[in-house]
Short mmCIF file of C-alpha atoms in Angstrom, two decimals:
data_model
loop_
_atom_site.label_atom_id
_atom_site.label_comp_id
_atom_site.label_asym_id
_atom_site.label_seq_id
_atom_site.Cartn_x
_atom_site.Cartn_y
_atom_site.Cartn_z
CA MET A 1 0.44 -0.31 0.13
CA LEU A 2 1.50 3.61 -0.67
CA ALA A 3 1.75 5.87 1.52
CA THR A 4 -0.85 8.40 0.35
CA GLN A 5 -3.56 5.48 -0.56
CA ARG A 6 -2.39 4.27 3.66
CA ARG A 7 -2.89 8.04 4.51
CA SER A 8 -6.77 8.41 2.62
CA ALA A 9 -7.94 5.03 4.15
CA ILE A 10 -6.78 7.15 7.56
CA LEU A 11 -8.95 9.67 6.46
CA ALA A 12 -12.38 7.90 5.37
CA ILE A 13 -12.25 5.90 8.62
CA VAL A 14 -12.11 8.39 11.64
CA ASN A 15 -14.77 11.13 8.59
CA GLU A 16 -16.69 7.76 8.94
CA PHE A 17 -16.46 7.07 12.65
CA GLY A 18 -15.59 10.87 14.11
CA GLY A 19 -12.21 9.32 15.21
CA ALA A 20 -10.34 6.61 15.52
CA ARG A 21 -8.02 4.95 18.08
CA VAL A 22 -4.07 4.53 17.04
CA SER A 23 -4.59 0.41 18.11
CA GLU A 24 -7.85 0.45 15.62
CA LEU A 25 -5.62 1.65 12.04
CA VAL A 26 -2.85 -0.30 12.69
CA ASP A 27 -5.03 -3.42 12.75
CA GLN A 28 -7.33 -2.45 9.24
CA LEU A 29 -4.26 -1.17 8.12
CA GLY A 30 -1.71 -3.88 8.82
CA VAL A 31 0.71 -1.52 9.45
CA SER A 32 3.11 -0.37 11.72
CA ASP A 33 2.76 2.13 15.22
CA MET A 34 4.94 4.83 14.47
CA THR A 35 3.14 4.31 10.56
CA VAL A 36 -0.15 5.51 11.77
CA ARG A 37 1.56 7.67 13.72
CA ARG A 38 3.67 9.33 11.95
CA ASP A 39 1.11 9.58 9.43
CA ILE A 40 -1.79 10.62 11.58
CA GLU A 41 0.90 13.44 12.06
CA ARG A 42 0.72 14.60 8.71
CA LEU A 43 -2.41 15.13 8.50
CA ASP A 44 -3.37 17.12 11.48
CA GLY A 45 -0.76 19.40 10.22
CA GLU A 46 -2.16 19.64 6.99
CA GLY A 47 -6.02 20.22 9.34
CA LEU A 48 -7.04 17.39 7.69
CA LEU A 49 -7.84 15.54 10.98
CA GLU A 50 -7.15 17.03 14.91
CA ARG A 51 -4.67 14.47 16.71
CA VAL A 52 -5.23 13.88 19.66
CA HIS A 53 -3.88 11.71 23.05
CA GLY A 54 -3.83 7.40 21.74
CA GLY A 55 -5.32 7.92 17.91
CA ALA A 56 -7.54 11.26 15.63
CA LEU A 57 -10.56 13.06 15.40
CA ALA A 58 -12.93 14.47 12.74
CA VAL A 59 -12.47 17.67 11.13
CA VAL A 60 -15.76 19.18 11.09
CA PRO A 61 -15.60 20.78 7.25
CA ARG A 62 -17.58 23.92 6.94
CA ALA A 63 -19.15 24.88 4.58
CA THR A 64 -16.53 27.40 3.43
CA ASP A 65 -13.79 25.80 3.95
CA GLU A 66 -11.47 25.43 0.50
CA PRO A 67 -7.67 23.18 0.85
CA GLY A 68 -5.89 23.51 -1.78
CA PHE A 69 -4.73 21.77 -4.26
CA GLY A 70 -1.67 20.12 -2.92
CA ALA A 71 -4.14 18.71 0.40
CA LYS A 72 -6.81 17.57 -1.96
CA SER A 73 -4.04 15.27 -4.07
CA ALA A 74 -2.85 13.72 -1.96
CA LEU A 75 -5.95 12.21 -0.63
CA MET A 76 -8.77 9.07 -2.13
CA THR A 77 -6.27 8.11 -4.80
CA ALA A 78 -6.67 5.10 -6.34
CA GLU A 79 -9.80 6.83 -6.37
CA LYS A 80 -9.14 9.74 -8.60
CA HIS A 81 -7.12 7.25 -10.91
CA ALA A 82 -9.98 5.02 -11.67
CA ILE A 83 -12.13 7.12 -12.17
CA ALA A 84 -9.82 9.70 -14.72
CA LEU A 85 -9.78 5.79 -16.55
CA ALA A 86 -12.87 5.97 -16.82
CA ALA A 87 -13.24 9.11 -17.31
CA ALA A 88 -10.46 8.84 -20.63
CA ARG A 89 -12.39 6.02 -22.34
CA MET A 90 -14.64 8.82 -23.41
CA VAL A 91 -12.64 11.49 -25.39
CA ARG A 92 -11.65 10.70 -28.58
CA PRO A 93 -8.61 12.14 -30.67
CA GLY A 94 -9.85 15.40 -31.93
CA SER A 95 -12.89 16.21 -29.26
CA THR A 96 -12.38 19.53 -28.09
CA ILE A 97 -13.49 19.44 -23.78
CA GLY A 98 -13.47 21.40 -21.58
CA ILE A 99 -12.04 20.08 -17.93
CA SER A 100 -12.70 22.27 -14.76
CA ALA A 101 -10.23 22.70 -11.70
CA GLY A 102 -9.25 20.41 -9.50
CA THR A 103 -7.32 16.98 -8.43
CA THR A 104 -9.97 14.06 -10.21
CA THR A 105 -9.84 16.10 -12.98
CA TYR A 106 -6.51 16.46 -13.36
CA GLU A 107 -6.06 13.28 -12.75
CA LEU A 108 -8.16 12.90 -15.96
CA ALA A 109 -5.41 14.89 -18.08
CA ARG A 110 -2.75 12.47 -17.10
CA ALA A 111 -4.54 10.21 -18.42
CA ILE A 112 -5.69 11.47 -21.53
CA ARG A 113 -2.21 13.31 -22.35
CA ASP A 114 -1.20 11.41 -25.16
CA VAL A 115 -5.11 11.14 -27.38
CA PRO A 116 -4.32 13.37 -30.45
CA HIS A 117 -5.31 16.52 -31.02
CA LEU A 118 -7.27 17.81 -28.54
CA THR A 119 -8.86 21.07 -28.22
CA VAL A 120 -9.00 21.78 -24.61
CA VAL A 121 -10.50 24.81 -22.83
CA THR A 122 -9.68 25.01 -18.97
CA ASN A 123 -9.97 27.19 -15.73
CA SER A 124 -6.79 24.69 -14.19
CA VAL A 125 -2.95 25.96 -14.22
CA PRO A 126 -1.60 22.61 -13.56
CA VAL A 127 -4.43 20.72 -16.97
CA ALA A 128 -3.28 23.78 -19.01
CA GLN A 129 0.51 22.80 -17.45
CA LEU A 130 0.94 19.59 -17.51
CA LEU A 131 -1.46 19.50 -21.84
CA HIS A 132 1.30 22.15 -22.74
CA ASP A 133 3.97 19.51 -21.76
CA ALA A 134 2.52 16.22 -23.35
CA GLU A 135 5.20 15.73 -25.78
CA GLY A 136 4.23 14.76 -30.31
CA ALA A 137 -0.05 15.40 -28.96
CA ALA A 138 -0.12 18.28 -30.39
CA HIS A 139 -3.15 19.76 -28.10
CA VAL A 140 -4.40 22.83 -28.52
CA VAL A 141 -4.70 25.07 -24.98
CA VAL A 142 -7.49 27.21 -24.36
CA LEU A 143 -6.81 28.71 -20.44
CA THR A 144 -9.20 31.23 -19.11
CA GLY A 145 -7.12 33.87 -17.10
CA GLY A 146 -8.77 35.19 -13.92
CA VAL A 147 -8.13 35.11 -10.20
CA ARG A 148 -6.24 31.95 -9.51
CA THR A 149 -7.47 29.90 -5.52
CA PRO A 150 -6.57 27.72 -3.02
CA SER A 151 -7.14 25.26 -5.55
CA ASP A 152 -5.07 26.89 -8.48
CA ALA A 153 -8.58 27.36 -10.42
CA LEU A 154 -8.25 30.58 -12.23
CA VAL A 155 -12.75 32.40 -11.64
CA GLY A 156 -13.89 36.07 -12.18
CA PRO A 157 -14.66 38.31 -14.72
CA VAL A 158 -11.85 37.20 -16.92
CA ALA A 159 -13.05 33.81 -17.00
CA VAL A 160 -16.31 34.18 -17.58
CA THR A 161 -16.41 36.42 -20.22
CA ALA A 162 -13.61 33.90 -21.82
CA LEU A 163 -16.27 30.87 -21.17
CA ALA A 164 -19.09 33.75 -22.82
CA GLY A 165 -17.57 33.43 -26.32
CA LEU A 166 -16.91 30.04 -26.42
CA HIS A 167 -17.78 26.03 -26.95
CA VAL A 168 -16.59 22.13 -25.74
CA ASP A 169 -18.36 18.87 -26.77
CA ARG A 170 -18.00 17.82 -23.52
CA LEU A 171 -17.51 19.49 -20.56
CA PHE A 172 -15.24 17.14 -17.42
CA LEU A 173 -16.09 18.39 -14.52
CA GLY A 174 -15.00 18.77 -10.23
CA ALA A 175 -17.75 19.26 -7.63
CA HIS A 176 -16.56 19.94 -3.66
CA GLY A 177 -19.08 18.34 -2.44
CA ILE A 178 -22.56 16.20 -4.11
CA ASP A 179 -25.76 16.60 -2.27
CA ARG A 180 -29.51 14.97 -2.50
CA GLU A 181 -31.07 18.79 -2.25
CA ALA A 182 -27.39 21.06 -2.62
CA GLY A 183 -26.81 19.44 -5.33
CA LEU A 184 -22.82 20.58 -7.47
CA THR A 185 -21.01 23.03 -4.75
CA THR A 186 -18.07 24.76 -3.64
CA PRO A 187 -16.70 26.77 -0.31
CA ASN A 188 -15.86 29.31 -3.19
CA LEU A 189 -18.19 32.18 -4.28
CA VAL A 190 -16.87 33.45 -7.60
CA GLU A 191 -15.62 29.62 -8.47
CA ALA A 192 -18.97 28.57 -8.29
CA GLU A 193 -19.86 31.18 -10.47
CA THR A 194 -16.92 30.27 -13.10
CA ASN A 195 -17.86 27.11 -12.60
CA ARG A 196 -21.86 27.87 -13.81
CA ALA A 197 -19.46 29.99 -17.15
CA LEU A 198 -18.09 26.55 -17.81
CA VAL A 199 -21.70 24.55 -18.04
CA ARG A 200 -23.06 26.99 -20.56
CA SER A 201 -20.32 26.62 -22.92
CA ALA A 202 -20.79 21.89 -22.44
CA ARG A 203 -23.16 20.28 -24.41
CA SER A 204 -22.63 17.06 -22.00
CA VAL A 205 -21.72 17.67 -19.16
CA CYS A 206 -19.57 15.01 -17.55
CA VAL A 207 -18.66 15.16 -13.06
CA LEU A 208 -15.82 13.97 -11.57
CA ALA A 209 -15.87 12.77 -7.74
CA ASP A 210 -14.75 10.55 -5.82
CA HIS A 211 -16.80 9.15 -3.09
CA SER A 212 -16.20 11.14 -0.40
CA LYS A 213 -16.89 14.23 -1.67
CA VAL A 214 -20.94 12.78 -1.49
CA GLY A 215 -22.58 14.70 1.56
CA LEU A 216 -20.87 17.71 1.59
CA VAL A 217 -21.84 20.60 0.61
CA GLY A 218 -19.59 23.78 -0.18
CA LEU A 219 -21.81 27.22 0.18
CA SER A 220 -22.70 27.90 -2.87
CA THR A 221 -24.25 25.69 -5.50
CA PHE A 222 -23.74 26.40 -9.14
CA MET A 223 -25.53 23.09 -10.68
CA GLY A 224 -28.79 20.81 -9.75
CA LEU A 225 -27.49 17.21 -10.24
CA ASN A 226 -30.57 16.26 -12.63
CA GLN A 227 -28.62 18.71 -14.83
CA VAL A 228 -25.87 16.25 -15.29
CA ASP A 229 -25.31 13.55 -18.40
CA THR A 230 -22.70 11.55 -16.58
CA LEU A 231 -20.98 10.98 -13.24
CA ILE A 232 -17.73 8.98 -12.87
CA THR A 233 -17.23 8.21 -9.24
CA ASP A 234 -15.69 5.35 -7.07
CA SER A 235 -17.81 1.55 -6.46
CA GLY A 236 -16.95 2.80 -2.99
CA ILE A 237 -19.72 4.90 -2.41
CA SER A 238 -23.10 3.70 0.13
CA ALA A 239 -25.68 1.35 -1.86
CA ARG A 240 -28.30 4.22 -0.35
CA ALA A 241 -26.08 7.46 -1.76
CA ARG A 242 -25.87 5.34 -5.19
CA SER A 243 -29.82 4.45 -5.71
CA VAL A 244 -30.29 8.67 -5.09
CA LEU A 245 -28.02 9.02 -7.64
CA GLU A 246 -29.59 6.52 -10.22
CA ASP A 247 -32.67 8.64 -9.43
CA GLN A 248 -31.11 12.03 -9.95
CA VAL A 249 -28.59 11.82 -13.26
CA GLU A 250 -29.00 10.53 -16.37
CA GLN A 251 -25.49 7.89 -15.78
CA LEU A 252 -23.95 6.98 -13.54
CA VAL A 253 -20.68 5.58 -13.35
CA LEU A 254 -18.76 2.90 -10.85
CA ALA A 255 -15.35 3.08 -11.65
CA GLU A 256 -13.45 0.06 -9.77
CA PRO A 257 -10.02 1.82 -7.73
CA VAL A 258 -6.94 -1.41 -8.20
CA GLY A 259 -5.55 -1.58 -4.52
CA SER A 260 -8.19 0.73 -2.80
CA ALA A 261 -7.12 1.18 0.54
CA VAL A 262 -10.70 2.05 1.41
CA ALA A 263 -11.24 -0.19 4.79
CA ARG A 264 -14.37 -0.41 5.31
CA ARG A 265 -14.91 -1.79 1.99
CA GLN A 266 -12.47 -4.74 3.22
CA THR A 267 -13.67 -4.94 6.38
CA GLY A 268 -17.48 -5.24 5.73
CA ASP A 269 -18.51 -2.02 8.20
CA PRO A 270 -22.03 -0.64 7.65
CA ASP A 271 -22.01 2.29 4.27
CA PRO A 272 -21.77 5.31 5.25
CA SER A 273 -25.01 8.41 5.40
CA PRO A 274 -27.15 8.68 1.95
CA VAL A 275 -26.66 11.69 -0.53
CA GLY A 276 -28.16 14.81 2.01
CA ALA A 277 -28.26 12.70 4.69
CA ALA A 278 -28.43 14.85 7.85
CA THR A 279 -25.07 13.55 10.68
#
């Protein structure tokens, strides 16, 4: 198990149950006490959980919390990779696509960088750089411009104005949270406005979000679930949440992570709360 996968597993367990003891994590992950303590210390330093004597506690997310790109990149890595590979199958040579900012959409960019002759509209600085540097693929990369956020998105009036005159066949869109009532949300008001402009530019919208996003609600809604053409998530989603999403979106795709470290699936513990459930 990679270190990033192990930390994702620790965070998933802590968030699901509100906390965990070091001894419990050692038993579930099959690693040493010292390894778990180091991982908890790192996750605490990134503000993703709270280290306490003998274990860790979940940090209750606020609607305005916006983790940085680096912090999010270390989470749910196997799930994001599987989702990206599933989305990449929808991209054909010569396509004109949009890619929003986010770590899962960045994984998609990695998966399609060798697909030739793509025209890509994006408000993501890392995505634009990655595709620009792809050798031999002859991509046309259109970067919107705008004000840079902690998640490395370019947002605001400059981005919205640029997007108003652009059109893509399919948009691959990330989300901070997915909820039955609130829809797709972000903690950043200006990013929500830019995401709406991205959605307006697209004939079809494919949302990429791992199962940890389900049930989270950010400050601002930028799209309703019933507006989503395709939602690609991972198989760690609960059966109840899956049922809700299947009723709301046109197509739901479940990607199976290779070597996923989500301990719940390995131990047969109960499913997490369904979409929009009270906690």
